[in-house]
Structures are given as C-alpha cells and as structure tokens.
CSV table of C-alpha atoms in Angstrom, one decimal:
chain,number,residue,atom,x,y,z
K,1,MET,CA,14.3,-19.4,-20.3
K,2,GLY,CA,12.1,-20.0,-17.0
K,3,ALA,CA,11.3,-23.7,-17.9
K,4,VAL,CA,15.3,-24.0,-18.3
K,5,LEU,CA,15.9,-22.6,-15.1
K,6,ALA,CA,13.1,-24.5,-13.1
K,7,GLN,CA,15.4,-28.1,-14.0
K,8,PHE,CA,18.4,-26.4,-11.4
K,9,ASN,CA,19.0,-27.3,-8.6
K,10,THR,CA,16.3,-30.6,-8.6
K,11,GLN,CA,18.9,-33.1,-8.1
K,12,PRO,CA,21.8,-33.2,-5.7
K,13,ASP,CA,25.2,-33.6,-6.2
K,14,VAL,CA,27.0,-37.2,-5.8
K,15,PHE,CA,30.0,-35.6,-5.0
K,16,ALA,CA,28.7,-32.3,-3.0
K,17,SER,CA,30.9,-34.0,0.0
K,18,VAL,CA,34.3,-33.9,-2.1
K,19,ALA,CA,36.2,-31.1,-0.7
K,20,LYS,CA,39.1,-29.5,-3.1
K,21,PHE,CA,42.8,-31.2,-2.6
K,22,PRO,CA,45.1,-29.7,-1.1
K,23,ASN,CA,47.2,-27.3,-3.8
K,24,SER,CA,45.2,-28.5,-6.6
K,25,ALA,CA,45.7,-27.1,-9.8
K,26,LEU,CA,42.6,-27.6,-11.2
K,27,SER,CA,38.9,-28.2,-9.5
K,28,ILE,CA,36.1,-28.4,-11.0
K,29,ARG,CA,32.0,-29.4,-10.0
K,30,LEU,CA,29.4,-30.0,-12.4
K,31,ASN,CA,25.8,-30.5,-11.3
K,32,HIS,CA,24.1,-29.5,-14.6
K,33,PRO,CA,20.5,-30.4,-15.9
K,34,VAL,CA,20.8,-31.2,-20.1
K,35,ASP,CA,17.3,-29.9,-21.4
K,36,ALA,CA,16.0,-31.3,-24.6
K,37,MET,CA,17.5,-28.6,-27.2
K,38,ARG,CA,21.0,-29.1,-25.6
K,39,GLN,CA,20.2,-33.3,-25.6
K,40,LYS,CA,19.9,-32.9,-29.5
K,41,ASN,CA,22.7,-30.4,-29.9
K,42,PHE,CA,25.2,-32.8,-27.8
K,43,ASN,CA,23.9,-36.2,-29.2
K,44,GLU,CA,24.6,-34.7,-32.6
K,45,PHE,CA,28.1,-33.7,-31.7
K,46,LEU,CA,28.7,-37.0,-30.5
K,47,ASP,CA,27.5,-38.6,-33.6
K,48,LEU,CA,30.1,-36.5,-35.5
K,49,THR,CA,32.3,-37.6,-33.6
K,50,GLN,CA,32.3,-40.9,-33.7
K,51,LYS,CA,32.5,-40.6,-37.3
K,52,ASP,CA,35.3,-38.5,-37.4
K,53,MET,CA,37.0,-40.7,-35.2
K,54,SER,CA,36.2,-43.9,-37.4
K,55,ALA,CA,37.1,-42.8,-40.9
K,56,ARG,CA,40.1,-41.6,-39.0
K,57,LEU,CA,41.0,-45.1,-37.7
K,58,GLU,CA,39.9,-46.4,-41.1
K,59,ALA,CA,41.9,-44.4,-42.8
K,60,SER,CA,45.3,-45.5,-40.4
K,61,LYS,CA,48.0,-47.6,-41.9
K,62,GLU,CA,49.7,-48.4,-38.5
K,63,ARG,CA,46.2,-50.5,-37.0
K,64,SER,CA,46.0,-53.6,-37.8
K,65,ALA,CA,42.6,-55.0,-38.9
K,66,ALA,CA,42.1,-57.1,-35.6
K,67,GLU,CA,43.2,-53.4,-33.9
K,68,LYS,CA,40.6,-51.5,-35.7
K,69,GLU,CA,37.7,-53.8,-34.7
K,70,ALA,CA,38.5,-53.8,-31.5
K,71,SER,CA,39.0,-49.5,-31.7
K,72,SER,CA,35.4,-49.8,-33.0
K,73,LYS,CA,33.8,-51.5,-30.5
K,74,VAL,CA,35.6,-49.1,-27.6
K,75,ILE,CA,34.9,-45.9,-29.7
K,76,ALA,CA,31.1,-47.3,-29.9
K,77,GLY,CA,30.7,-48.4,-26.3
K,78,VAL,CA,32.0,-45.2,-24.9
K,79,THR,CA,29.8,-42.6,-27.1
K,80,GLU,CA,27.2,-44.7,-25.9
K,81,VAL,CA,28.2,-44.5,-21.9
K,82,VAL,CA,27.9,-40.8,-22.1
K,83,LYS,CA,24.9,-40.6,-24.1
K,84,ALA,CA,23.2,-42.9,-21.6
K,85,SER,CA,24.0,-39.6,-19.7
K,86,ILE,CA,22.8,-37.0,-22.0
K,87,LYS,CA,18.8,-39.1,-21.6
K,88,ALA,CA,19.6,-39.1,-18.1
K,89,GLY,CA,18.8,-35.2,-18.5
K,90,TRP,CA,22.0,-34.5,-16.0
K,91,PHE,CA,25.6,-34.1,-15.8
K,92,ASN,CA,27.2,-34.8,-12.5
K,93,ALA,CA,30.9,-34.9,-11.7
K,94,PHE,CA,34.0,-33.5,-10.5
K,95,VAL,CA,37.5,-33.3,-11.5
K,96,GLU,CA,40.9,-32.9,-8.8
K,97,SER,CA,44.5,-32.0,-10.2
K,98,VAL,CA,47.1,-31.9,-7.8
K,99,PRO,CA,50.9,-31.3,-9.5
K,100,ASP,CA,53.7,-34.0,-8.1
K,101,GLY,CA,55.8,-31.2,-7.8
K,102,GLN,CA,58.4,-33.5,-10.7
K,103,GLY,CA,56.5,-32.1,-13.5
K,104,ASP,CA,53.3,-35.0,-13.5
K,105,PHE,CA,49.9,-34.4,-11.8
K,106,MET,CA,48.2,-36.6,-9.3
K,107,THR,CA,44.6,-36.3,-10.9
K,108,ILE,CA,41.2,-38.1,-9.8
K,109,ILE,CA,38.1,-37.9,-12.2
K,110,ALA,CA,34.3,-38.9,-11.5
K,111,TYR,CA,31.0,-39.0,-12.9
K,112,THR,CA,27.6,-40.0,-12.9
K,113,THR,CA,25.9,-42.5,-15.8
K,114,PRO,CA,23.5,-45.0,-15.8
K,115,ALA,CA,25.5,-46.9,-18.4
K,116,ALA,CA,28.5,-46.9,-15.9
K,117,LYS,CA,28.9,-51.1,-15.7
K,118,ASN,CA,28.9,-51.2,-19.3
K,119,LEU,CA,32.6,-50.2,-19.2
K,120,ASN,CA,33.4,-53.5,-17.4
K,121,THR,CA,32.9,-55.4,-21.0
K,122,ILE,CA,34.3,-52.5,-22.8
K,123,LEU,CA,37.4,-52.2,-21.5
K,124,PRO,CA,38.7,-56.0,-22.2
K,125,ASP,CA,38.4,-54.3,-25.8
K,126,LEU,CA,40.7,-52.0,-25.3
K,127,ALA,CA,43.8,-53.9,-24.8
K,128,LYS,CA,42.6,-55.4,-27.6
K,129,ALA,CA,42.5,-52.1,-29.6
K,130,GLY,CA,46.2,-51.3,-29.6
K,131,ALA,CA,49.9,-53.1,-29.6
K,132,GLY,CA,51.2,-52.2,-25.9
K,133,THR,CA,48.4,-51.3,-24.0
K,134,ILE,CA,47.5,-53.3,-20.8
K,135,VAL,CA,43.7,-53.7,-19.3
K,136,GLU,CA,44.1,-55.6,-15.7
K,137,MET,CA,40.3,-56.2,-15.0
K,138,ASN,CA,39.5,-56.5,-10.9
K,139,LYS,CA,42.8,-55.1,-9.7
K,140,ASP,CA,40.9,-54.4,-6.8
K,141,LYS,CA,37.5,-53.8,-5.0
K,142,VAL,CA,35.8,-50.9,-2.8
K,143,GLY,CA,32.2,-51.6,-2.0
K,144,GLU,CA,30.3,-51.9,-4.9
K,145,VAL,CA,33.3,-50.4,-7.1
K,146,ASP,CA,35.5,-52.7,-9.4
K,147,ILE,CA,38.6,-51.1,-9.7
K,148,HIS,CA,40.9,-52.4,-13.0
K,149,ARG,CA,44.2,-51.1,-14.6
K,150,VAL,CA,44.5,-49.5,-18.0
K,151,GLN,CA,48.0,-48.5,-19.3
K,152,LEU,CA,47.7,-47.0,-22.6
K,153,ALA,CA,50.7,-47.5,-25.3
K,154,GLU,CA,52.6,-44.7,-25.6
K,155,GLY,CA,51.1,-42.4,-28.8
K,156,PHE,CA,47.8,-44.4,-28.8
K,157,ILE,CA,45.7,-41.4,-27.1
K,158,ASP,CA,47.6,-38.1,-27.3
K,159,LEU,CA,45.8,-36.2,-24.9
K,160,PHE,CA,45.9,-39.2,-22.5
K,161,ASP,CA,49.7,-38.6,-23.1
K,162,ASP,CA,49.3,-34.6,-22.2
K,163,VAL,CA,47.1,-34.6,-19.0
K,164,PHE,CA,47.9,-38.2,-17.4
K,165,GLY,CA,51.7,-38.8,-18.8
K,166,ALA,CA,52.5,-41.5,-21.3
K,167,LYS,CA,52.7,-45.6,-20.3
K,168,LYS,CA,51.3,-44.4,-17.0
K,169,ASP,CA,49.0,-46.4,-14.9
K,170,ILE,CA,45.2,-45.3,-15.4
K,171,PHE,CA,42.8,-46.9,-12.3
K,172,VAL,CA,39.5,-46.7,-13.5
K,173,GLY,CA,36.5,-47.5,-10.3
K,174,ILE,CA,33.2,-48.8,-12.1
K,175,GLY,CA,30.4,-48.7,-9.6
K,176,LYS,CA,26.6,-48.9,-10.5
K,177,ASP,CA,26.0,-45.4,-11.6
K,178,GLN,CA,29.5,-43.9,-11.3
K,179,VAL,CA,32.6,-44.2,-13.5
K,180,TRP,CA,36.2,-43.1,-11.1
K,181,MET,CA,39.5,-42.3,-13.1
K,182,VAL,CA,42.6,-41.7,-11.4
K,183,SER,CA,46.5,-41.4,-11.9
K,184,GLY,CA,50.0,-40.1,-10.8
K,185,VAL,CA,51.8,-40.5,-7.3
K,186,GLY,CA,49.4,-42.9,-4.9
K,187,ALA,CA,46.5,-43.2,-7.5
K,188,LEU,CA,45.5,-46.2,-6.2
K,189,ASP,CA,45.6,-45.4,-2.8
K,190,GLN,CA,43.6,-41.6,-3.3
K,191,LEU,CA,41.1,-43.7,-6.0
K,192,LYS,CA,40.1,-45.7,-2.6
K,193,ALA,CA,40.4,-42.7,0.0
K,194,SER,CA,37.9,-40.6,-2.3
K,195,ILE,CA,35.4,-43.5,-2.9
K,196,THR,CA,35.2,-45.0,0.9
K,197,GLY,CA,34.7,-41.3,2.0
K,198,LEU,CA,32.6,-40.2,-0.4
K,199,GLY,CA,29.6,-38.2,1.7
K,200,ALA,CA,25.7,-38.6,0.4
K,201,PRO,CA,24.2,-36.7,-2.5
K,202,ALA,CA,23.8,-33.7,-1.0
K,203,ALA,CA,21.9,-30.3,-2.7
K,204,THR,CA,24.0,-27.2,-4.0
K,205,THR,CA,23.3,-24.0,-5.6
K,206,THR,CA,26.0,-24.4,-8.2
K,207,PRO,CA,25.8,-25.9,-11.2
K,208,LEU,CA,29.3,-24.9,-12.6
K,209,HIS,CA,32.1,-24.6,-10.6
K,210,VAL,CA,35.9,-23.9,-11.5
K,211,GLU,CA,39.3,-23.2,-9.8
K,212,ILE,CA,42.8,-23.2,-12.1
K,213,LYS,CA,46.3,-22.3,-10.6
K,214,LEU,CA,48.0,-21.3,-14.2
K,215,LEU,CA,51.4,-22.2,-13.4
K,216,PRO,CA,51.6,-25.4,-13.2
K,217,TRP,CA,49.7,-25.9,-16.4
K,218,ALA,CA,51.8,-23.3,-17.8
K,219,LYS,CA,54.6,-25.3,-16.8
K,220,ARG,CA,53.2,-28.3,-18.0
K,221,ILE,CA,52.6,-26.8,-21.4
K,222,ASP,CA,55.8,-25.8,-21.9
K,223,ASP,CA,57.4,-28.9,-20.9
K,224,ILE,CA,55.2,-30.8,-23.8
K,225,LYS,CA,55.8,-28.4,-26.4
K,226,LYS,CA,60.3,-28.6,-25.3
K,227,LYS,CA,59.9,-32.5,-26.5
K,228,ALA,CA,58.3,-31.6,-30.0
K,229,GLU,CA,59.8,-31.5,-32.9
K,230,LYS,CA,61.1,-28.2,-33.8
K,231,PRO,CA,60.0,-27.1,-37.2
K,232,THR,CA,62.7,-26.2,-40.4
K,233,GLY,CA,60.3,-24.2,-42.7
K,234,ALA,CA,61.8,-20.1,-41.6
K,235,ASP,CA,58.0,-18.9,-41.2
K,236,GLU,CA,56.9,-22.0,-38.8
K,237,LEU,CA,60.3,-21.5,-36.8
K,238,GLU,CA,59.4,-18.1,-36.6
K,239,LEU,CA,55.8,-18.7,-35.2
K,240,TRP,CA,57.3,-21.7,-32.7
K,241,ARG,CA,60.2,-19.5,-31.2
K,242,ALA,CA,57.1,-16.6,-30.7
K,243,ALA,CA,55.3,-19.6,-29.0
K,244,GLU,CA,57.9,-20.0,-26.7
K,245,ARG,CA,58.7,-16.5,-25.7
K,246,ARG,CA,55.1,-15.9,-24.8
K,247,ARG,CA,55.1,-19.6,-22.9
K,248,ALA,CA,58.5,-18.5,-21.0
K,249,ARG,CA,56.4,-14.6,-20.3
K,250,ALA,CA,53.8,-16.8,-19.1
K,251,ILE,CA,55.4,-18.1,-16.1
K,252,ALA,CA,58.0,-15.5,-15.5
K,253,ALA,CA,54.3,-14.0,-14.4
K,254,PHE,CA,52.6,-16.7,-12.8
K,255,GLU,CA,56.3,-17.7,-10.5
K,256,GLN,CA,55.2,-14.2,-8.8
K,257,GLY,CA,52.0,-15.9,-7.4
K,258,ASN,CA,48.2,-14.5,-7.6
K,259,ASP,CA,47.8,-16.5,-10.7
K,260,THR,CA,44.1,-18.5,-10.1
K,261,VAL,CA,40.9,-18.2,-11.8
K,262,VAL,CA,37.7,-18.8,-10.7
K,263,LEU,CA,34.6,-19.2,-12.7
K,264,ASP,CA,31.3,-19.8,-10.3
K,265,PHE,CA,27.7,-20.0,-11.4
K,266,LYS,CA,25.0,-20.3,-9.1
K,267,VAL,CA,21.3,-20.7,-9.5
K,268,GLN,CA,18.9,-19.1,-6.7
K,269,ASN,CA,15.4,-17.6,-6.6
K,270,GLY,CA,15.2,-18.3,-10.4
K,271,GLU,CA,18.2,-16.3,-11.3
K,272,LEU,CA,21.7,-17.7,-13.2
K,273,THR,CA,24.5,-15.4,-11.9
K,274,GLY,CA,28.3,-15.9,-12.9
K,275,ASP,CA,31.2,-14.7,-11.5
K,276,LEU,CA,34.7,-14.5,-12.9
K,277,MET,CA,37.7,-13.8,-10.3
K,278,ILE,CA,41.1,-13.2,-12.3
K,279,ASP,CA,44.4,-13.0,-10.0
K,280,THR,CA,46.6,-10.7,-10.7
K,281,GLY,CA,49.2,-12.9,-12.3
K,282,LEU,CA,47.4,-13.3,-15.6
K,283,LEU,CA,47.0,-9.5,-15.5
K,284,ARG,CA,51.2,-9.8,-14.9
K,285,PHE,CA,51.2,-12.1,-18.4
K,286,VAL,CA,48.5,-9.9,-20.1
K,287,GLY,CA,51.3,-7.3,-19.5
K,288,LYS,CA,54.0,-8.8,-20.4
K,289,LEU,CA,52.2,-9.6,-23.8
K,290,MET,CA,50.8,-5.9,-24.4
K,291,SER,CA,54.6,-4.5,-23.6
K,292,ALA,CA,57.0,-6.7,-26.0
K,293,PHE,CA,54.2,-6.3,-28.9
K,294,SER,CA,55.1,-2.8,-28.5
K,295,LYS,CA,58.7,-2.8,-28.7
K,296,GLU,CA,58.7,-5.1,-31.3
K,297,ASN,CA,56.2,-3.3,-33.1
K,298,PHE,CA,56.4,0.4,-32.7
K,299,GLU,CA,60.4,0.6,-31.4
C-alpha cells in the first residue's frame, strides 16, 4: 500500500488552472496514478468491452457491411487511445457541465493521452460508421490543437444522446497529448477559450474531486424518461409509475435548494483521506422516500 501511495502527487495536473465553472452542475478533477494491478484490470475490462461491442455490432441488422467495418475500426482505435493512457500509468482529466436553462447542458471534457493524435485518423471512419453521422475535420485551430466538428446520428450512441442531446454538435480538440470535447450552447467559443486560457501544469494533492448539483440531473433524467415509450404489461407499468413518483419526489426535494454532493480525496504525508459532503436536499429526498414507503406499506 505504501508503494501505491508513493505514486500519488508525483505528476503535475495539466488542468490545475481550470477553475470550477459558474453554475456548474458537475465538476470533476482527476489526477490519479494507475499502478500495475489497475493497469491489468483496466486492460482486461477494455478487452471484454471491445469484444462485447464487436459481437453486438456483428449481430446488428441495421448496419451495412461497410458501416460495420468502419465501426470496428473506430472501436479498436478508441480502445488503443484509452490503453495508451493506461500504459502511461496516469489518468489526468477534468469535466464541467453547466445547465443552459432550457433542459440541456454545456459540457466540456478534457483528458491527457500520449496517443491523442491517433484520433485525427480515427474520426473520419466515424462518418462511415452510421448513416447521418457528420464529421467535419479541421473546423478550427487553437495553437497546436486541431478542432473538428462531429454530429452523431440520432440513436447511434444512446449515451451521447442522453448526455449531449440528439444530433447536437460535438467539437473535438486534438493536441499533442490532450483531447478536448465540448457540446452545448456556445460550445466552440467555450472550447477555444478553455484551450487558450489553460495555464501551466501544477502540483496538486487531490487525485479525485467530484461536485454534483442534483436538481439539474434529476430534471434531465425525468425529461429523458418522459420521452421513452411506456410499457404495456401491468407489472412493468406499475414499476414505471413507481419510478415516476420517485423522480417527482427527487425534483420536489432538490428544488428547495442545498442539493450538492461533494466527494474529495487528498493524499498528504503518505496518507489517503476522503471527505464526503451531502447537502440536506438529498436527506429530504430520502425522507420523502421513507414517508412514502411507510404510507404504502404500513397504513
């Protein structure tokens, strides 16, 4: 354990100068070593994930042979980019996501990887991987960072539709050893400003910091679920309605304020410490659940 702890704080945080964005609903900072055991586990997980995705792709009846081939290249290429970070023995990244007041978010993500430049050859294949996907290479440039525009076809990757919104522009910045992604209102301007304003790497004692405002995400999940097709079976419909009630209680609890959760780790003097701060909004939500459970089961 001592050898593992000794690895912390040995590399500066490339994104140390990036302050939490005003009104941020999600703020993450990661500057964490990846020891040999974790490297092995991460690589095995990636191999299994790639195998599963390839099997699903092969079984798809919607994709043409050419689209399957292009998709396989993209999956393999992205996997190798991630593996390059693992092999380097370090994860360094940041995330900021700010509600735009209209149900969507301006989200920016950046991370370091020695294989960043490989994405310049991977992205063109993405345009061939599914009908309706758009890739516009070299849309802009800031210093050594090339900026490309990507718009995934709706339903191409459900997670992207949920997080970034369906058929929304995603701007991808690729530097020597950095990858940036941003989407939402004013995305390109925010990306250029963030790259330009990035300061020098600096030492930190925080390998992981996560700060979440729960209300915007509760509303986002509720919006997504409301657009989904309702089940028709009696049992499934009852579960659906129970989930609706939970979401309504969550929103009601978080709308009263104090809906922040903060997880913060620090490594100092050879010791790892973690702090978890939960605002009263989450406790209100738990109280509402307990009250509803009591009413439905004991009265």
